[in-house]
Structure formats: structure tokens, C-alpha cells
Short mmCIF file of C-alpha atoms in Angstrom, two decimals:
data_model
loop_
_atom_site.label_atom_id
_atom_site.label_comp_id
_atom_site.label_asym_id
_atom_site.label_seq_id
_atom_site.Cartn_x
_atom_site.Cartn_y
_atom_site.Cartn_z
CA UNK C 1 -147.26 64.55 3.65
CA UNK C 2 -149.39 65.91 6.45
CA UNK C 3 -147.45 68.56 8.30
CA UNK C 4 -147.77 71.44 10.76
CA UNK C 5 -144.80 73.77 11.03
CA UNK C 6 -144.37 76.09 13.99
CA UNK C 7 -142.09 79.11 14.49
CA UNK C 8 -140.16 80.21 16.42
CA UNK C 9 -138.89 77.27 18.46
CA UNK C 10 -137.92 79.60 21.31
CA UNK C 11 -139.20 83.07 22.16
CA UNK C 12 -138.17 85.44 24.93
CA UNK C 13 -140.16 88.61 25.58
CA UNK C 14 -140.17 91.27 28.25
CA UNK C 15 -143.00 91.08 30.75
CA UNK C 16 -145.86 93.23 29.52
CA UNK C 17 -144.91 92.92 25.85
CA UNK C 18 -146.74 90.80 23.28
CA UNK C 19 -145.76 87.37 21.99
CA UNK C 20 -146.68 85.93 18.59
CA UNK C 21 -146.30 82.32 17.51
CA UNK C 22 -146.97 81.28 13.91
CA UNK C 23 -147.95 77.98 12.33
CA UNK C 24 -148.56 76.71 8.81
CA UNK C 25 -150.36 73.57 7.73
CA UNK C 26 -150.35 71.48 4.60
CA UNK C 27 -153.84 69.96 4.35
CA UNK C 28 -156.27 72.42 2.79
CA UNK C 29 -159.15 70.34 4.19
CA UNK C 30 -158.10 71.12 7.79
CA UNK C 31 -160.99 72.71 9.64
CA UNK C 32 -160.01 72.89 13.30
CA UNK C 33 -156.97 74.49 14.94
CA UNK C 34 -156.39 74.20 18.69
CA UNK C 35 -153.57 75.69 20.73
CA UNK C 36 -152.15 73.98 23.81
CA UNK C 37 -149.97 75.19 26.67
CA UNK C 38 -147.69 72.72 28.42
CA UNK C 39 -145.88 73.54 31.63
CA UNK C 40 -142.80 71.54 32.55
CA UNK C 41 -143.62 67.91 33.29
CA UNK C 42 -147.36 68.41 32.94
CA UNK C 43 -150.07 67.58 30.45
CA UNK C 44 -150.81 69.87 27.51
CA UNK C 45 -153.88 72.00 28.19
CA UNK C 46 -156.14 73.61 25.63
CA UNK C 47 -156.01 77.41 25.82
CA UNK C 48 -157.92 78.44 22.71
CA UNK C 49 -159.14 76.95 19.44
CA UNK C 50 -160.54 78.20 16.16
CA UNK C 51 -162.64 76.61 13.47
CA UNK C 52 -162.34 77.27 9.78
CA UNK C 53 -165.55 79.27 9.54
CA UNK C 54 -164.04 82.23 11.45
CA UNK C 55 -160.91 84.32 10.92
CA UNK C 56 -160.21 85.44 14.47
CA UNK C 57 -161.09 84.50 18.03
CA UNK C 58 -160.22 86.26 21.26
CA UNK C 59 -160.24 85.24 24.92
CA UNK C 60 -158.97 87.96 27.26
CA UNK C 61 -155.21 88.32 26.57
CA UNK C 62 -155.11 85.50 24.04
CA UNK C 63 -156.17 85.69 20.40
CA UNK C 64 -155.83 83.40 17.41
CA UNK C 65 -156.04 84.38 13.75
CA UNK C 66 -156.57 82.07 10.79
CA UNK C 67 -155.79 82.67 7.13
CA UNK C 68 -157.23 79.73 5.20
CA UNK C 69 -156.00 80.93 1.83
CA UNK C 70 -152.40 81.05 3.01
CA UNK C 71 -152.88 78.05 5.30
CA UNK C 72 -151.44 79.71 8.36
CA UNK C 73 -152.64 80.61 11.82
CA UNK C 74 -151.12 82.52 14.71
CA UNK C 75 -151.36 82.84 18.48
CA UNK C 76 -151.11 86.29 20.02
CA UNK C 77 -150.56 86.84 23.75
CA UNK C 78 -150.76 90.44 24.93
CA UNK C 79 -149.54 91.95 28.22
CA UNK C 80 -147.46 88.87 28.94
CA UNK C 81 -147.01 87.74 32.53
CA UNK C 82 -144.48 85.38 34.18
CA UNK C 83 -147.10 82.61 34.34
CA UNK C 84 -147.30 82.65 30.54
CA UNK C 85 -143.86 80.97 30.45
CA UNK C 86 -144.40 77.48 29.02
CA UNK C 87 -144.20 75.49 25.79
CA UNK C 88 -146.99 76.26 23.34
CA UNK C 89 -148.15 73.86 20.64
CA UNK C 90 -150.29 74.63 17.64
CA UNK C 91 -152.22 71.84 15.98
CA UNK C 92 -154.42 71.17 12.98
CA UNK C 93 -157.10 68.59 12.45
CA UNK C 94 -156.43 66.41 9.43
CA UNK C 95 -158.76 63.96 7.77
CA UNK C 96 -157.90 60.53 9.11
CA UNK C 97 -158.85 57.00 8.19
CA UNK C 98 -162.04 57.54 10.19
CA UNK C 99 -163.49 60.90 9.20
CA UNK C 100 -165.27 61.28 12.50
CA UNK C 101 -162.08 61.27 14.51
CA UNK C 102 -160.07 64.31 15.42
CA UNK C 103 -156.78 63.21 13.93
CA UNK C 104 -154.80 66.18 15.13
CA UNK C 105 -151.20 66.82 14.14
CA UNK C 106 -149.13 69.02 16.42
CA UNK C 107 -146.45 71.55 15.65
CA UNK C 108 -143.02 71.11 17.19
CA UNK C 109 -143.67 73.63 19.97
CA UNK C 110 -142.46 77.08 21.02
CA UNK C 111 -140.72 77.58 24.35
CA UNK C 112 -141.89 80.98 25.57
CA UNK C 113 -139.94 82.72 28.32
CA UNK C 114 -141.15 85.93 29.94
CA UNK C 115 -138.34 88.14 31.26
CA UNK C 116 -139.21 90.08 34.46
CA UNK E 1 -167.78 65.96 34.32
CA UNK E 2 -165.36 63.96 32.24
CA UNK E 3 -162.08 62.68 33.64
CA UNK E 4 -159.21 60.72 32.17
CA UNK E 5 -156.89 58.46 34.12
CA UNK E 6 -153.54 57.10 33.05
CA UNK E 7 -151.32 54.71 34.95
CA UNK E 8 -148.69 54.22 35.96
CA UNK E 9 -147.34 57.77 36.27
CA UNK E 10 -143.74 56.63 35.92
CA UNK E 11 -142.21 53.38 34.76
CA UNK E 12 -138.66 52.09 34.44
CA UNK E 13 -138.27 49.02 32.26
CA UNK E 14 -135.30 47.04 30.88
CA UNK E 15 -134.75 46.71 27.14
CA UNK E 16 -136.63 43.72 25.75
CA UNK E 17 -139.29 43.67 28.44
CA UNK E 18 -143.04 43.95 27.68
CA UNK E 19 -145.16 47.04 28.26
CA UNK E 20 -148.76 47.77 29.12
CA UNK E 21 -150.04 51.30 29.74
CA UNK E 22 -153.67 51.87 30.56
CA UNK E 23 -155.97 54.80 30.01
CA UNK E 24 -159.61 55.10 31.03
CA UNK E 25 -162.12 57.87 30.53
CA UNK E 26 -165.12 58.54 32.76
CA UNK E 27 -168.17 60.68 32.30
CA UNK E 28 -168.66 60.28 28.55
CA UNK E 29 -169.71 57.61 26.08
CA UNK E 30 -168.10 56.54 22.82
CA UNK E 31 -165.14 58.91 23.04
CA UNK E 32 -162.43 59.15 20.43
CA UNK E 33 -159.22 57.98 22.10
CA UNK E 34 -155.59 58.73 21.30
CA UNK E 35 -152.06 57.77 22.30
CA UNK E 36 -149.22 60.25 21.84
CA UNK E 37 -145.52 60.06 22.61
CA UNK E 38 -143.41 63.06 23.53
CA UNK E 39 -139.62 62.77 23.55
CA UNK E 40 -137.75 65.04 25.97
CA UNK E 41 -138.02 68.67 24.82
CA UNK E 42 -139.89 67.70 21.68
CA UNK E 43 -143.37 67.81 20.21
CA UNK E 44 -146.26 65.36 20.36
CA UNK E 45 -146.20 62.40 18.02
CA UNK E 46 -149.55 60.71 17.36
CA UNK E 47 -149.18 56.93 17.73
CA UNK E 48 -152.73 55.55 17.60
CA UNK E 49 -156.29 56.77 17.57
CA UNK E 50 -159.61 55.00 17.93
CA UNK E 51 -163.19 56.04 17.19
CA UNK E 52 -164.75 52.97 18.77
CA UNK E 53 -164.22 49.45 20.10
CA UNK E 54 -162.11 47.47 17.65
CA UNK E 55 -161.39 50.49 15.43
CA UNK E 56 -157.78 51.53 15.77
CA UNK E 57 -155.64 53.48 13.35
CA UNK E 58 -151.87 53.24 13.61
CA UNK E 59 -149.93 56.31 12.60
CA UNK E 60 -146.33 55.27 13.00
CA UNK E 61 -144.87 51.83 12.20
CA UNK E 62 -143.09 50.61 15.30
CA UNK E 63 -143.04 47.86 17.88
CA UNK E 64 -146.03 49.28 19.77
CA UNK E 65 -149.67 48.25 19.50
CA UNK E 66 -152.94 49.55 20.90
CA UNK E 67 -156.18 47.90 21.88
CA UNK E 68 -159.59 49.11 22.97
CA UNK E 69 -161.25 46.26 24.86
CA UNK E 70 -164.00 48.48 26.27
CA UNK E 71 -165.63 51.72 25.15
CA UNK E 72 -163.68 53.90 27.58
CA UNK E 73 -160.45 51.92 27.90
CA UNK E 74 -157.40 52.30 25.70
CA UNK E 75 -154.26 50.22 26.19
CA UNK E 76 -150.80 50.72 24.73
CA UNK E 77 -148.61 47.63 24.57
CA UNK E 78 -145.30 46.30 23.43
CA UNK E 79 -143.92 42.77 23.44
CA UNK E 80 -140.27 43.92 23.53
CA UNK E 81 -139.24 47.44 24.44
CA UNK E 82 -136.42 49.29 22.68
CA UNK E 83 -134.24 52.07 24.06
CA UNK E 84 -135.93 54.43 21.60
CA UNK E 85 -139.30 53.79 23.28
CA UNK E 86 -138.35 56.05 26.18
CA UNK E 87 -140.54 59.12 26.45
CA UNK E 88 -143.62 60.71 27.91
CA UNK E 89 -146.77 58.87 26.82
CA UNK E 90 -150.00 60.78 26.79
CA UNK E 91 -153.52 59.49 26.39
CA UNK E 92 -156.23 61.86 25.20
CA UNK E 93 -159.96 61.82 24.46
CA UNK E 94 -162.39 63.86 22.42
CA UNK E 95 -166.08 63.63 21.57
CA UNK E 96 -168.17 64.32 18.53
CA UNK E 97 -168.27 62.88 15.04
CA UNK E 98 -167.22 65.92 13.06
CA UNK E 99 -163.58 65.96 14.10
CA UNK E 100 -163.64 69.56 15.30
CA UNK E 101 -163.65 69.13 19.05
CA UNK E 102 -160.65 69.59 21.37
CA UNK E 103 -158.63 66.74 22.76
CA UNK E 104 -158.17 66.49 26.50
CA UNK E 105 -155.02 64.89 27.84
CA UNK E 106 -154.29 62.65 30.79
CA UNK E 107 -151.38 63.30 33.14
CA UNK E 108 -149.10 61.01 31.16
CA UNK E 109 -146.72 58.13 31.86
CA UNK E 110 -143.01 58.84 31.94
CA UNK E 111 -141.31 55.71 30.56
CA UNK E 112 -137.58 55.15 30.91
CA UNK E 113 -135.90 52.22 29.21
CA UNK E 114 -132.62 50.99 30.68
#
């Protein structure tokens, strides 16, 4: 069935080091891949997204790569800071009953902790 | 600018009682609307989504239902709550008809069933 798998479930890195979170998806028709950051008790917030017509996108310390052939995409955070500590979710848009809707399936999340 | 409102923020209900959670969006027309549930420490489970009034797709068979009485209003309901319905309920919206636009979440309703 439709599925998005995310690894690792928890990640601890030293402040200043890089963090990488990886996701795979099952639907080869997926064409949109957002990443969300959720702080404790708060709403998920979009931090970066990528569409299937590009292989990489960067926004300051955050980058996302997409490999359509292998059906996987990754989030890279460089020069990590304490405020990067949160749960990160990858997601993929799947074709739903209504093709115009963004039926987005989320990964299970990665709890990122930045050690001072 | 667009805003999304969910209420109530927290809710404590006994098992077997009914439920009604409301979500409204302002500043946009004909949004796609979504309900998600998040169990403690877990991911986001898509419950319902809607591309317009009267068009609702259910993703998970359960004792919940959704309705969209107005273009920018989305309601999540239950006639009889179960213990397993506890969780953090999030409403979200997106625009566009190509399915490749981000979803924006409300602040959520934390529902506890006793």
C-alpha cells in the first residue's frame, strides 16, 4: 500500500555537526515532497519542500535531495544549532481519490537532539 | 494573509460521548482541507480530506466522520467516542489543483478520553 518510511527514529548530533534524515516512498507517481518541523506541543511547520522536477533544493542551512529512480529523499541540516532540536517529518504526495487534492502521507518522524 | 483556526484547543470527554471539532480557514477560497490525528510521540495519520463542499474522502475506517458545510469550514465529529480516539487532532489547508502545494496546519486540539 501507500507508504513513507523514515529513518532514523531518533538522532543525536553535536552542535555544529550535520544531521541527515532519510525517507523512502512507495508510489512512483509521487511528485511533491515536503518536510515539516514540529516542536513539542506545537503544530508542524513546513521548513522546505521539493518537487519531482528537481534533484536538490537548498535554503540556508537546510537542503533536500531527491532520487526519483530509487524513490528516496533526504533532509540535510548543516551547522546544527540547539534550536534545531525538534521532531522532523518527511512526507510524499500520493494520488488520492480527487487528483487535485494534496493527499500527503507522512513518515513516522525523527526526533533530533542537538548536544551542546 | 491566510489563517486557520481550530477550536477548542483542549478537550476532555468521557467514553461514549459525542464530539465536534471545528476548523475554519480565512483569506483563501476553495481550499483543500484535511484532518489528521497524532498519537503521543507518533506520526501524523490522515483521517479525512476534502477538495470542496460535499466532497470528502475518508482514509481510515473508524467511528469518526467529517463534514464541510461551508467552503472554509471543516468539522470532525463522532457520535460515541472510544478510548482510542485520544490524541492531537490537526486541521490543515492547502490551495491549488495540482496537488503539489504545501499544507498549513492549525494549532490543533488535544483530546483526552476518560
